[in-house]
Amino acid sequence: MSDYAEYRQTLLARRRELLERVSAIARDNQLPTSADSEERAVELENEEVLSALDEEARQTLGLIDGALQRIERGEYGLCQSCGNPIAPARLEAVPYATLCIDCADKQEPA
């Protein structure tokens, strides 16, 4: 298995970015709310968007942590379905990918 140091650095950088985003969202959620009903309606919409962004960031963090664990175990870059290598171009695009493109295509709903 080849050295995945670049992928590891990419994953760690992305992980730091996402942790900063999650922290910023948590800080925003602690801000006091407005007493004005119109402003409160806008704030509620913003909270929904922030909540969705937070959930997405947390899911991606889980995927990144899984990829980092696979690097440590020497299993990174192998499809978890068929066991074949995941193409480097796919890992560059999605460094936390767990499936090769063929297996990923098979799992997508038609």
mmCIF file of C-alpha atoms in Angstrom:
data_model
loop_
_atom_site.group_PDB
_atom_site.id
_atom_site.type_symbol
_atom_site.label_atom_id
_atom_site.label_comp_id
_atom_site.label_asym_id
_atom_site.label_seq_id
_atom_site.Cartn_x
_atom_site.Cartn_y
_atom_site.Cartn_z
ATOM 1 C CA MET A 1 0.000 0.000 0.000
ATOM 2 C CA SER A 2 1.409 3.377 -0.900
ATOM 3 C CA ASP A 3 2.031 6.282 1.427
ATOM 4 C CA TYR A 4 -1.107 8.332 1.998
ATOM 5 C CA ALA A 5 0.542 11.262 3.799
ATOM 6 C CA GLU A 6 -0.929 13.832 1.385
ATOM 7 C CA TYR A 7 -4.434 12.446 1.810
ATOM 8 C CA ARG A 8 -3.925 12.432 5.577
ATOM 9 C CA GLN A 9 -2.881 16.101 5.533
ATOM 10 C CA THR A 10 -5.875 16.978 3.333
ATOM 11 C CA LEU A 11 -8.213 15.132 5.684
ATOM 12 C CA LEU A 12 -6.719 16.789 8.765
ATOM 13 C CA ALA A 13 -7.015 20.254 7.187
ATOM 14 C CA ARG A 14 -10.647 19.601 6.227
ATOM 15 C CA ARG A 15 -11.308 18.289 9.727
ATOM 16 C CA ARG A 16 -9.922 21.509 11.274
ATOM 17 C CA GLU A 17 -12.124 23.606 8.960
ATOM 18 C CA LEU A 18 -15.215 21.637 9.904
ATOM 19 C CA LEU A 19 -14.458 21.824 13.621
ATOM 20 C CA GLU A 20 -14.133 25.605 13.286
ATOM 21 C CA ARG A 21 -17.480 25.694 11.460
ATOM 22 C CA VAL A 22 -19.181 23.615 14.161
ATOM 23 C CA SER A 23 -17.733 25.903 16.845
ATOM 24 C CA ALA A 24 -18.892 29.026 15.011
ATOM 25 C CA ILE A 25 -22.385 27.598 14.639
ATOM 26 C CA ALA A 26 -22.480 26.779 18.355
ATOM 27 C CA ARG A 27 -21.449 30.353 19.166
ATOM 28 C CA ASP A 28 -24.133 31.740 16.833
ATOM 29 C CA ASN A 29 -26.757 29.555 18.472
ATOM 30 C CA GLN A 30 -25.914 31.076 21.861
ATOM 31 C CA LEU A 31 -26.655 34.633 20.743
ATOM 32 C CA PRO A 32 -29.727 36.212 22.337
ATOM 33 C CA THR A 33 -32.901 36.231 20.288
ATOM 34 C CA SER A 34 -34.902 39.269 19.303
ATOM 35 C CA ALA A 35 -38.177 40.206 20.938
ATOM 36 C CA ASP A 36 -39.482 41.543 17.606
ATOM 37 C CA SER A 37 -41.656 38.879 15.940
ATOM 38 C CA GLU A 38 -40.498 39.667 12.383
ATOM 39 C CA GLU A 39 -36.845 39.564 13.378
ATOM 40 C CA ARG A 40 -37.511 36.378 15.341
ATOM 41 C CA ALA A 41 -38.988 34.744 12.217
ATOM 42 C CA VAL A 42 -35.811 35.518 10.297
ATOM 43 C CA GLU A 43 -33.721 34.237 13.189
ATOM 44 C CA LEU A 44 -35.685 30.954 13.175
ATOM 45 C CA GLU A 45 -34.996 30.526 9.452
ATOM 46 C CA ASN A 46 -31.319 31.195 10.082
ATOM 47 C CA GLU A 47 -31.311 28.663 12.912
ATOM 48 C CA GLU A 48 -32.748 26.025 10.572
ATOM 49 C CA VAL A 49 -30.024 26.703 8.012
ATOM 50 C CA LEU A 50 -27.334 26.639 10.694
ATOM 51 C CA SER A 51 -28.727 23.405 12.077
ATOM 52 C CA ALA A 52 -28.571 21.771 8.627
ATOM 53 C CA LEU A 53 -25.003 23.019 8.124
ATOM 54 C CA ASP A 54 -24.042 21.737 11.564
ATOM 55 C CA GLU A 55 -25.507 18.291 10.851
ATOM 56 C CA GLU A 56 -23.732 18.093 7.492
ATOM 57 C CA ALA A 57 -20.424 19.134 9.073
ATOM 58 C CA ARG A 58 -20.781 16.542 11.829
ATOM 59 C CA GLN A 59 -21.551 13.783 9.317
ATOM 60 C CA THR A 60 -18.527 14.740 7.227
ATOM 61 C CA LEU A 61 -16.376 14.801 10.374
ATOM 62 C CA GLY A 62 -17.438 11.215 11.029
ATOM 63 C CA LEU A 63 -16.456 10.216 7.495
ATOM 64 C CA ILE A 64 -13.109 11.989 7.831
ATOM 65 C CA ASP A 65 -12.410 10.323 11.177
ATOM 66 C CA GLY A 66 -13.190 6.960 9.570
ATOM 67 C CA ALA A 67 -10.774 7.690 6.712
ATOM 68 C CA LEU A 68 -8.036 8.680 9.165
ATOM 69 C CA GLN A 69 -8.581 5.421 11.056
ATOM 70 C CA ARG A 70 -8.340 3.448 7.799
ATOM 71 C CA ILE A 71 -5.032 5.190 7.046
ATOM 72 C CA GLU A 72 -3.723 4.160 10.473
ATOM 73 C CA ARG A 73 -4.853 0.548 9.929
ATOM 74 C CA GLY A 74 -3.402 0.421 6.409
ATOM 75 C CA GLU A 75 -6.861 -0.028 4.866
ATOM 76 C CA TYR A 76 -7.199 3.392 3.251
ATOM 77 C CA GLY A 77 -7.884 3.494 -0.469
ATOM 78 C CA LEU A 78 -9.570 0.100 -0.577
ATOM 79 C CA CYS A 79 -13.241 -0.250 -1.428
ATOM 80 C CA GLN A 80 -15.161 -1.488 1.592
ATOM 81 C CA SER A 81 -17.543 -3.357 -0.668
ATOM 82 C CA CYS A 82 -15.401 -5.177 -3.254
ATOM 83 C CA GLY A 83 -11.916 -4.709 -1.753
ATOM 84 C CA ASN A 84 -10.463 -3.230 -4.941
ATOM 85 C CA PRO A 85 -8.377 -0.045 -4.846
ATOM 86 C CA ILE A 86 -10.270 3.232 -5.033
ATOM 87 C CA ALA A 87 -9.002 5.317 -7.945
ATOM 88 C CA PRO A 88 -6.640 8.138 -6.920
ATOM 89 C CA ALA A 89 -8.813 10.659 -8.792
ATOM 90 C CA ARG A 90 -11.796 9.642 -6.653
ATOM 91 C CA LEU A 91 -9.741 9.948 -3.453
ATOM 92 C CA GLU A 92 -8.561 13.389 -4.546
ATOM 93 C CA ALA A 93 -12.170 14.462 -5.094
ATOM 94 C CA VAL A 94 -13.576 12.695 -2.026
ATOM 95 C CA PRO A 95 -10.678 11.781 0.282
ATOM 96 C CA TYR A 96 -13.017 10.042 2.733
ATOM 97 C CA ALA A 97 -14.586 7.815 0.056
ATOM 98 C CA THR A 98 -15.233 4.270 1.241
ATOM 99 C CA LEU A 99 -16.330 2.817 -2.083
ATOM 100 C CA CYS A 100 -14.816 2.609 -5.543
ATOM 101 C CA ILE A 101 -16.807 4.383 -8.242
ATOM 102 C CA ASP A 102 -18.357 1.133 -9.527
ATOM 103 C CA CYS A 103 -19.649 0.102 -6.097
ATOM 104 C CA ALA A 104 -20.820 3.655 -5.351
ATOM 105 C CA ASP A 105 -22.772 3.679 -8.623
ATOM 106 C CA LYS A 106 -24.404 0.354 -7.721
ATOM 107 C CA GLN A 107 -25.581 1.751 -4.376
ATOM 108 C CA GLU A 108 -27.182 4.890 -5.805
ATOM 109 C CA PRO A 109 -30.931 4.601 -6.328
ATOM 110 C CA ALA A 110 -31.939 4.485 -9.977
#
